[in-house]
Tab-separated table of C-alpha atoms in Angstrom:
chain	number	residue	atom	x	y	z
A	111	UNK	CA	0.000	0.000	0.000
A	112	UNK	CA	2.805	2.388	0.879
A	113	UNK	CA	4.535	1.621	-2.431
A	114	UNK	CA	1.308	2.362	-4.319
A	115	UNK	CA	0.737	5.653	-2.482
A	116	UNK	CA	4.324	6.780	-3.033
A	117	UNK	CA	4.324	5.717	-6.705
A	118	UNK	CA	1.018	7.343	-7.605
A	119	UNK	CA	0.946	10.431	-5.415
A	120	UNK	CA	4.435	11.329	-4.177
A	121	UNK	CA	6.904	10.632	-7.002
A	122	UNK	CA	6.934	13.018	-9.963
A	123	UNK	CA	6.444	11.260	-13.316
A	124	UNK	CA	9.425	11.505	-15.678
A	125	UNK	CA	8.989	11.359	-19.455
A	126	UNK	CA	11.545	10.377	-22.070
A	127	UNK	CA	12.018	11.486	-25.676
A	128	UNK	CA	14.661	10.266	-28.100
A	129	UNK	CA	16.114	10.887	-31.537
A	130	UNK	CA	18.202	8.672	-33.769
A	131	UNK	CA	21.306	9.895	-35.617
A	132	UNK	CA	23.360	8.030	-38.184
A	133	UNK	CA	27.073	8.618	-38.735
A	134	UNK	CA	28.040	7.925	-42.315
A	135	UNK	CA	30.778	8.888	-44.736
A	136	UNK	CA	30.178	12.167	-46.477
A	137	UNK	CA	30.252	12.057	-50.248
A	138	UNK	CA	33.548	12.762	-51.985
A	139	UNK	CA	34.216	15.623	-54.382
A	140	UNK	CA	32.577	13.826	-57.326
A	141	UNK	CA	29.318	13.473	-55.422
A	142	UNK	CA	29.502	9.707	-55.125
A	143	UNK	CA	30.221	7.753	-52.011
A	144	UNK	CA	31.771	4.362	-51.789
A	145	UNK	CA	31.041	2.314	-48.686
A	146	UNK	CA	33.731	-0.220	-47.957
A	147	UNK	CA	34.447	-2.138	-44.777
A	148	UNK	CA	37.136	0.304	-43.626
A	149	UNK	CA	34.780	3.266	-43.984
A	150	UNK	CA	32.020	1.534	-42.037
A	151	UNK	CA	34.501	0.533	-39.323
A	152	UNK	CA	35.788	4.097	-39.127
A	153	UNK	CA	32.225	5.410	-38.818
A	154	UNK	CA	31.491	2.925	-36.040
A	155	UNK	CA	34.561	4.175	-34.194
A	156	UNK	CA	33.418	7.762	-34.779
A	157	UNK	CA	30.146	6.964	-33.016
A	158	UNK	CA	32.082	6.471	-29.758
A	159	UNK	CA	33.825	9.806	-30.270
A	160	UNK	CA	30.553	11.564	-31.069
A	161	UNK	CA	28.917	10.087	-27.977
A	162	UNK	CA	31.540	11.809	-25.871
A	163	UNK	CA	31.407	15.071	-27.852
A	164	UNK	CA	27.642	15.385	-27.363
A	165	UNK	CA	28.015	15.206	-23.586
A	166	UNK	CA	30.498	18.084	-23.368
A	167	UNK	CA	29.862	21.606	-22.204
A	168	UNK	CA	31.059	22.824	-25.622
A	169	UNK	CA	27.879	21.475	-27.235
A	170	UNK	CA	25.515	21.885	-24.283
A	171	UNK	CA	26.506	25.489	-23.593
A	172	UNK	CA	25.662	26.323	-27.215
A	173	UNK	CA	22.272	24.631	-26.809
A	174	UNK	CA	21.680	26.627	-23.618
A	175	UNK	CA	22.671	29.869	-25.374
A	176	UNK	CA	20.575	29.160	-28.480
A	177	UNK	CA	17.525	28.000	-26.485
A	178	UNK	CA	17.413	30.079	-23.276
A	179	UNK	CA	13.713	29.274	-22.796
A	180	UNK	CA	14.683	25.883	-21.314
A	181	UNK	CA	16.249	27.685	-18.353
A	182	UNK	CA	19.006	25.084	-18.078
A	183	UNK	CA	22.755	25.389	-18.020
A	184	UNK	CA	25.027	23.179	-20.078
A	185	UNK	CA	25.894	21.103	-17.003
A	186	UNK	CA	22.224	20.532	-16.203
A	187	UNK	CA	21.577	19.419	-19.785
A	188	UNK	CA	24.456	16.949	-19.622
A	189	UNK	CA	22.724	15.343	-16.639
A	190	UNK	CA	19.504	14.888	-18.606
A	191	UNK	CA	21.014	13.426	-21.799
A	192	UNK	CA	21.731	9.752	-22.410
A	193	UNK	CA	23.613	8.725	-25.555
A	194	UNK	CA	23.699	5.102	-26.628
A	195	UNK	CA	24.409	2.979	-29.666
A	196	UNK	CA	23.829	-0.608	-30.596
A	197	UNK	CA	27.092	-2.529	-30.882
A	198	UNK	CA	28.763	-2.313	-34.286
A	199	UNK	CA	26.235	0.065	-35.851
A	200	UNK	CA	26.517	3.612	-37.096
A	201	UNK	CA	23.274	4.657	-35.351
A	202	UNK	CA	23.245	6.660	-32.121
A	203	UNK	CA	20.228	7.260	-29.925
A	204	UNK	CA	19.970	10.468	-27.901
A	205	UNK	CA	17.386	10.458	-25.135
A	206	UNK	CA	16.358	13.091	-22.627
A	207	UNK	CA	14.336	12.575	-19.467
A	208	UNK	CA	12.296	15.416	-17.985
A	209	UNK	CA	9.149	15.832	-15.851
A	210	UNK	CA	7.495	17.483	-18.883
A	211	UNK	CA	7.043	15.438	-22.065
A	212	UNK	CA	6.978	18.600	-24.197
A	213	UNK	CA	10.242	19.845	-22.701
A	214	UNK	CA	11.900	16.446	-23.198
A	215	UNK	CA	10.911	16.404	-26.901
A	216	UNK	CA	11.979	19.996	-27.530
A	217	UNK	CA	15.264	19.575	-25.637
A	218	UNK	CA	16.374	16.378	-27.389
A	219	UNK	CA	15.534	17.891	-30.793
A	220	UNK	CA	17.442	21.074	-29.905
A	221	UNK	CA	20.516	19.117	-28.785
A	222	UNK	CA	20.416	17.054	-31.964
A	223	UNK	CA	20.171	20.133	-34.177
A	224	UNK	CA	23.016	21.965	-32.453
A	225	UNK	CA	25.185	18.833	-32.554
A	226	UNK	CA	24.526	18.438	-36.286
A	227	UNK	CA	25.427	22.093	-36.863
A	228	UNK	CA	28.580	22.025	-34.705
A	229	UNK	CA	30.149	18.705	-35.705
A	230	UNK	CA	31.419	19.975	-39.097
A	231	UNK	CA	33.434	22.687	-37.293
A	232	UNK	CA	34.717	20.287	-34.634
A	233	UNK	CA	35.614	17.248	-36.744
A	234	UNK	CA	35.960	18.900	-40.181
A	235	UNK	CA	33.503	16.388	-41.685
A	236	UNK	CA	29.805	16.579	-42.423
A	237	UNK	CA	28.712	13.030	-41.747
A	238	UNK	CA	25.799	13.262	-39.299
A	239	UNK	CA	22.218	12.737	-40.443
A	240	UNK	CA	19.116	12.828	-38.270
A	241	UNK	CA	17.150	9.636	-38.880
A	242	UNK	CA	14.133	10.340	-36.702
A	243	UNK	CA	13.503	13.413	-34.578
A	244	UNK	CA	11.491	13.139	-31.365
A	245	UNK	CA	7.748	13.668	-31.751
A	246	UNK	CA	5.105	14.907	-29.363
A	247	UNK	CA	2.746	12.131	-28.269
A	248	UNK	CA	-0.917	12.679	-27.460
A	249	UNK	CA	-0.854	10.414	-24.396
A	250	UNK	CA	2.760	9.997	-23.303
A	251	UNK	CA	3.591	7.311	-20.768
A	252	UNK	CA	6.089	8.185	-18.055
A	253	UNK	CA	9.238	6.067	-17.877
A	254	UNK	CA	9.461	6.555	-14.119
A	255	UNK	CA	7.985	5.700	-11.687
A	256	UNK	CA	6.538	2.334	-12.660
A	257	UNK	CA	3.831	1.819	-10.017
A	258	UNK	CA	3.125	-1.813	-10.919
A	259	UNK	CA	6.801	-2.744	-10.705
A	260	UNK	CA	7.190	-0.813	-7.449
A	261	UNK	CA	4.206	-2.643	-5.923
A	262	UNK	CA	5.481	-6.046	-7.090
A	263	UNK	CA	8.885	-5.341	-5.554
A	264	UNK	CA	7.193	-4.164	-2.337
A	265	UNK	CA	5.166	-7.406	-2.160
A	266	UNK	CA	8.264	-9.583	-2.655
A	267	UNK	CA	10.305	-7.610	-0.099
A	268	UNK	CA	7.474	-7.643	2.438
A	269	UNK	CA	7.013	-11.430	2.020
A	270	UNK	CA	10.745	-12.008	2.512
A	271	UNK	CA	10.698	-9.743	5.563
A	272	UNK	CA	7.617	-11.479	7.014
A	273	UNK	CA	9.149	-14.941	6.544
A	274	UNK	CA	12.394	-13.763	8.120
A	275	UNK	CA	10.570	-12.298	11.138
A	276	UNK	CA	8.512	-15.502	11.526
A	277	UNK	CA	11.653	-17.653	11.535
A	278	UNK	CA	13.380	-15.287	13.973
A	279	UNK	CA	10.435	-15.317	16.386
A	280	UNK	CA	10.224	-19.105	16.193
A	281	UNK	CA	13.942	-19.396	16.855
A	282	UNK	CA	13.824	-17.042	19.841
A	283	UNK	CA	10.676	-18.630	21.328
A	284	UNK	CA	11.748	-20.626	24.393
A	285	UNK	CA	8.354	-21.275	25.953
A	286	UNK	CA	7.294	-24.763	27.021
A	287	UNK	CA	4.701	-26.202	24.638
A	288	UNK	CA	4.806	-29.981	24.959
A	289	UNK	CA	5.516	-32.814	27.435
A	290	UNK	CA	8.875	-33.329	25.793
A	291	UNK	CA	9.814	-29.684	26.524
A	292	UNK	CA	8.849	-30.201	30.200
A	293	UNK	CA	10.985	-33.370	30.411
A	294	UNK	CA	13.965	-31.526	28.943
A	295	UNK	CA	13.621	-28.496	31.206
A	296	UNK	CA	12.940	-30.334	34.473
A	297	UNK	CA	15.025	-33.417	33.659
A	298	UNK	CA	12.404	-35.744	35.200
A	299	UNK	CA	10.080	-38.175	33.464
A	300	UNK	CA	6.364	-37.475	33.203
């Protein structure tokens, strides 16, 4: 019951929004691009570099300056952003968690745009493409708290605690309950 009350009424719901970015080789001077294994491998390695670049104050301070309506500093934005990639792919996922779904969507799209604009100056290559920007949902579902999970965990923990207390009380109980207990305590036959 306490877990349900805390989950539904005390904890603030947190919403998540995400965008997907692909890192690929920019076309050469003739306008054609050739994808070979070395290029793909290099792009996969660049994803790790880009993941670190996104979470720097150099990018986040520019987002904060360009979008002052968020009211966040670069350091605060770094705390809200999660950057991930599936192993051995050129796709990165940026996600932002915020108590407001609208703010989460706007913030992740703003970070993605600024990153796409700034990466050509930083790395001297234009190889970032936005695959899917974050979209506003009509009925967003919060990612935290998960009341059902919280209540299930509370039930399991309370059962374990109840069983432990029952065993402890049984172990500490030294009252006489049977004839055998009387024989042992008094050391005389009944």
